[in-house]
Coordinates of C-alpha atoms in Angstrom, one line a residue:
X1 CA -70.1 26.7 8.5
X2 CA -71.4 23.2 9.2
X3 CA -72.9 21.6 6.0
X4 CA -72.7 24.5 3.5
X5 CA -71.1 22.5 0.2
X6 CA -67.7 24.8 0.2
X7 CA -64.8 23.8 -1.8
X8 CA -61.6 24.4 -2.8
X9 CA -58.5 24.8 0.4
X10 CA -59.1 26.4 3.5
X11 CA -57.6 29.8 3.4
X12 CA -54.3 30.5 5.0
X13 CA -56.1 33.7 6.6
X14 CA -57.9 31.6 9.4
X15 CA -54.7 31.9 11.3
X16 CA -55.7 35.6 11.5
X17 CA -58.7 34.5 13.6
X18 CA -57.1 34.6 16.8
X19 CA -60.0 34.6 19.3
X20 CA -61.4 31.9 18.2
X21 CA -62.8 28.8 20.3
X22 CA -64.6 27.1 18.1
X23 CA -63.8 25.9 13.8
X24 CA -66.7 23.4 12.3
X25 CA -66.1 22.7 9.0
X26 CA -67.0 19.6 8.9
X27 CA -69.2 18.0 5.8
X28 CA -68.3 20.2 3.1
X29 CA -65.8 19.6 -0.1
X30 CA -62.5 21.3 1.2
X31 CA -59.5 19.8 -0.5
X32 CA -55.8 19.9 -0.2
X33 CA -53.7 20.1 2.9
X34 CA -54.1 22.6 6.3
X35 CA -52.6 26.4 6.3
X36 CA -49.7 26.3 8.6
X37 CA -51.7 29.2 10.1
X38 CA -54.1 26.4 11.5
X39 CA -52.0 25.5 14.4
X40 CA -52.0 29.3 15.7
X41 CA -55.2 29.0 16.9
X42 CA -53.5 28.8 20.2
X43 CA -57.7 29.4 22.1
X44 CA -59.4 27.1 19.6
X45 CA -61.3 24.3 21.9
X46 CA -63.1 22.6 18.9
X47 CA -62.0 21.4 15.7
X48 CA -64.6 20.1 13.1
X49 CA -62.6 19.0 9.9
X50 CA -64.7 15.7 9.5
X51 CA -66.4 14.4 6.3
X52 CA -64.2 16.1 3.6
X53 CA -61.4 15.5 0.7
X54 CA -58.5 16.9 3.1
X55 CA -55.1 15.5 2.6
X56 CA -51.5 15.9 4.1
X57 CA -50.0 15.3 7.6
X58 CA -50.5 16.2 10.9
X59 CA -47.3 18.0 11.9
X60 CA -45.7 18.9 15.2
X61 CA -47.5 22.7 15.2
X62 CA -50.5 20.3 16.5
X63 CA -48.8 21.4 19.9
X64 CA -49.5 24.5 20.4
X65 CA -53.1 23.9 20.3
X66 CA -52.8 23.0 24.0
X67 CA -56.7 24.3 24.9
X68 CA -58.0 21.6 22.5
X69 CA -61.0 19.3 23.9
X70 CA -62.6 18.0 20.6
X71 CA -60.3 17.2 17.5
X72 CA -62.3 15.5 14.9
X73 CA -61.0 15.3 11.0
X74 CA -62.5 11.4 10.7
X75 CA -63.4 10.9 6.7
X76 CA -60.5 12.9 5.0
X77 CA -57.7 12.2 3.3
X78 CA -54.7 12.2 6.2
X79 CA -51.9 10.3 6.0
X80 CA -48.7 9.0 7.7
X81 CA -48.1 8.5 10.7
X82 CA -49.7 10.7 14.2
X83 CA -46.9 13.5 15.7
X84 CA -45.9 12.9 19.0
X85 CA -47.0 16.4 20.1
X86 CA -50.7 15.5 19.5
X87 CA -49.8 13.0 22.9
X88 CA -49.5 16.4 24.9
X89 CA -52.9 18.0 24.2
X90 CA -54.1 16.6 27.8
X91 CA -57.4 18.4 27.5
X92 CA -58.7 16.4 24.9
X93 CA -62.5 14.6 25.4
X94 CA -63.0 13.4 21.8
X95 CA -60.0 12.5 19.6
X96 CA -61.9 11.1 16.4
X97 CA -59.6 10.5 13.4
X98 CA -61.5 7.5 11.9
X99 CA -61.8 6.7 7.9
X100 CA -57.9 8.3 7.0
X101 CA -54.8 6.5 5.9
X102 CA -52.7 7.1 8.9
X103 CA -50.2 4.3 9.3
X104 CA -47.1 3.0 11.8
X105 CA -47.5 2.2 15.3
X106 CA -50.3 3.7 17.7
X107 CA -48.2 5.3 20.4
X108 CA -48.6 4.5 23.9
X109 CA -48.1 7.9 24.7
X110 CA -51.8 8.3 24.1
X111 CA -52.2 7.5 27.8
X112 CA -51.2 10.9 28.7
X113 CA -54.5 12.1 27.4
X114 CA -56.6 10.8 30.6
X115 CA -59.5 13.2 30.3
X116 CA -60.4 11.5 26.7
X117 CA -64.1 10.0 26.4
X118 CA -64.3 9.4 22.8
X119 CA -61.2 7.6 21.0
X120 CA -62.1 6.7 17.7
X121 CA -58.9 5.3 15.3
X122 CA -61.6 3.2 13.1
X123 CA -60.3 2.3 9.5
X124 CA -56.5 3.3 9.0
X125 CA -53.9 1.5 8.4
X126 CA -52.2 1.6 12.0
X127 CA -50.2 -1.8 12.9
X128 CA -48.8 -3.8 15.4
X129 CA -50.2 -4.2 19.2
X130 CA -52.7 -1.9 20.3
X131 CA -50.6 0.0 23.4
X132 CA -51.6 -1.1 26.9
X133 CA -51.8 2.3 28.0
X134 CA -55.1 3.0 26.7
X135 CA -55.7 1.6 29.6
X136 CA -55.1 4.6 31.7
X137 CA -57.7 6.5 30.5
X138 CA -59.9 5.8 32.9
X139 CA -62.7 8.3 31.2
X140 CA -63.0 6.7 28.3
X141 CA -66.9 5.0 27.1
X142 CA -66.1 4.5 23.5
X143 CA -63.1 3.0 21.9
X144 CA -63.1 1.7 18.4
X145 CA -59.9 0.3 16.7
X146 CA -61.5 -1.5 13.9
X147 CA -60.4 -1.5 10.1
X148 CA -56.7 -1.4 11.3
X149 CA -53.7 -4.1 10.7
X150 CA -53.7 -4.5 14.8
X151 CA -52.8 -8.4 15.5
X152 CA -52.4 -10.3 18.8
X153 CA -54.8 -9.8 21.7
X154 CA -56.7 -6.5 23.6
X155 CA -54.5 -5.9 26.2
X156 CA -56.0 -7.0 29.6
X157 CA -55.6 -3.2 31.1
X158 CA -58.1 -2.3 28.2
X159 CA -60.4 -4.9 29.4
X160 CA -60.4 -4.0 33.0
X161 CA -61.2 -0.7 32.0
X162 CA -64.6 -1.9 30.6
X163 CA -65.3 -3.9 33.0
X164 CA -65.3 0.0 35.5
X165 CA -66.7 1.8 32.9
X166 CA -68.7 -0.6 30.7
X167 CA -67.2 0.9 27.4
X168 CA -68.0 0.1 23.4
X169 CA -65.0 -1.3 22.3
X170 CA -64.7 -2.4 18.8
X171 CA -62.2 -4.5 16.8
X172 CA -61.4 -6.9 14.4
X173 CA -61.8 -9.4 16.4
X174 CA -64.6 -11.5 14.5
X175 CA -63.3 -15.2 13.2
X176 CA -62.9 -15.4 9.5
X177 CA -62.0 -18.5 8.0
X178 CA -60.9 -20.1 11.2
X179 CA -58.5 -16.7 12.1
X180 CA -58.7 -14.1 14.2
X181 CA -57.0 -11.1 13.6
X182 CA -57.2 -9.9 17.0
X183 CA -58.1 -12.0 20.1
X184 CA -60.7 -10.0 22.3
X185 CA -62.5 -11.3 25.3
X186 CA -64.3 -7.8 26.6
X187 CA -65.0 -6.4 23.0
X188 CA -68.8 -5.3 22.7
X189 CA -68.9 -5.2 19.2
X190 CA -66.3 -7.5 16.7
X191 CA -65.8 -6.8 12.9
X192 CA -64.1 -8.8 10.5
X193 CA -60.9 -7.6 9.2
X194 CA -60.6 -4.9 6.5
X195 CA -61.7 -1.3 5.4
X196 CA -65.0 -3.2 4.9
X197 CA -65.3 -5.2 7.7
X198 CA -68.8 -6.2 8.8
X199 CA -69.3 -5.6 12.9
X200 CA -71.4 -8.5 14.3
X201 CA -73.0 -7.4 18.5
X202 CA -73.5 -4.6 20.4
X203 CA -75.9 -2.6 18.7
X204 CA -76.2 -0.4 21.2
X205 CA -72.6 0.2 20.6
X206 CA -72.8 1.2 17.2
X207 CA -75.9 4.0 17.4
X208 CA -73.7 5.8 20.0

């Protein structure tokens, strides 16, 4: 149902849909918050939210969609801060949230998901250090953490990491006005601060 201009909320009666492996909905004009019946999906491998008007948390359901590999709702609405539970879907390749208002810390139990490729926190309003364990995730290629309020420096486990695996990494760590938001020695691609940053390097990085 990629692409097909549909409005209005997603029904509650996708939760009836219990077989299923894979939900795109992504570019369309849904509004309004997920059905609680979302998070019964218990065999869904693939979610496509991204690219509408979605609003509303993420709550602790998010757990019981422990099959999960893809989990993209980048371009919504979202808000507050991420659930703990969504640290314990371990399967997860591509965790692509970029272009919401989530806010608070960003927790370092995200190095539990060591099988993620694709981690893509871009343009929120998370705070604070960006956690060490990132590190961990020894799969990862692509990491961008620009358009946040992160301050201080990339952590050096981050760093070693792309040195193994030669990863994009992207932050705000472009000098403005003789400041740096955040200090960044092994970033491929650095942004000034803000929602509308402008990203300077790496354009290889950015056409991935």
């Amino acid at each position: 149902l990629l692409h097909n201009f549909l409005s209005g909320v997603i029904p509650s009666e996708i939760g009836n849909l219990q077989s299923l492996r894979v939900l795109d909905l992504g570019k369309n004009q849904f509004m309004g918050g997920l059905p609680s019946s979302i998070w019964k999906l218990s065999k869904l491998r693939e979610m496509y939210l991204y690219d509408n008007g979605l609003s509303g948390t993420l709550p602790s359901d998010i757990g019981n969609l422990d099959s999960l590999e893809i989990f993209r709702i980048n371009n919504n609405k979202f808000t507050s801060s991420l659930p703990d539970e969504l640290f314990n879907l371990t399967k997860i390749k591509q965790l692509i949230i970029s272009g919401n208002t989530f806010s608070g810390t960003f927790s370092d139990k995200i190095g539990r998901l060591i099988e993620v490729k694709q981690l893509m926190i871009s343009k929120n309003d998370f705070e604070g250090q960006i956690p060490s364990s990132i590190g961990n995730l020894f799969s990862l290629i692509d990491l961008r953490v620009n358009g946040n309020n992160f301050t201080g420096t990339m952590p050096a486990s981050i760093c070693d990491l792309q040195n193994e695996t030669y990863a994009c990494i992207m932050a705000d760590c472009r000098e403005e006005n003789n400041w740096i938001q955040l200090e960044c020695s092994c970033c491929v691609r650095c942004c000034t601060p803000g929602l509308n940053g402008v990203c300077y390097g790496g354009e290889w990085c950015w056409s991935q």
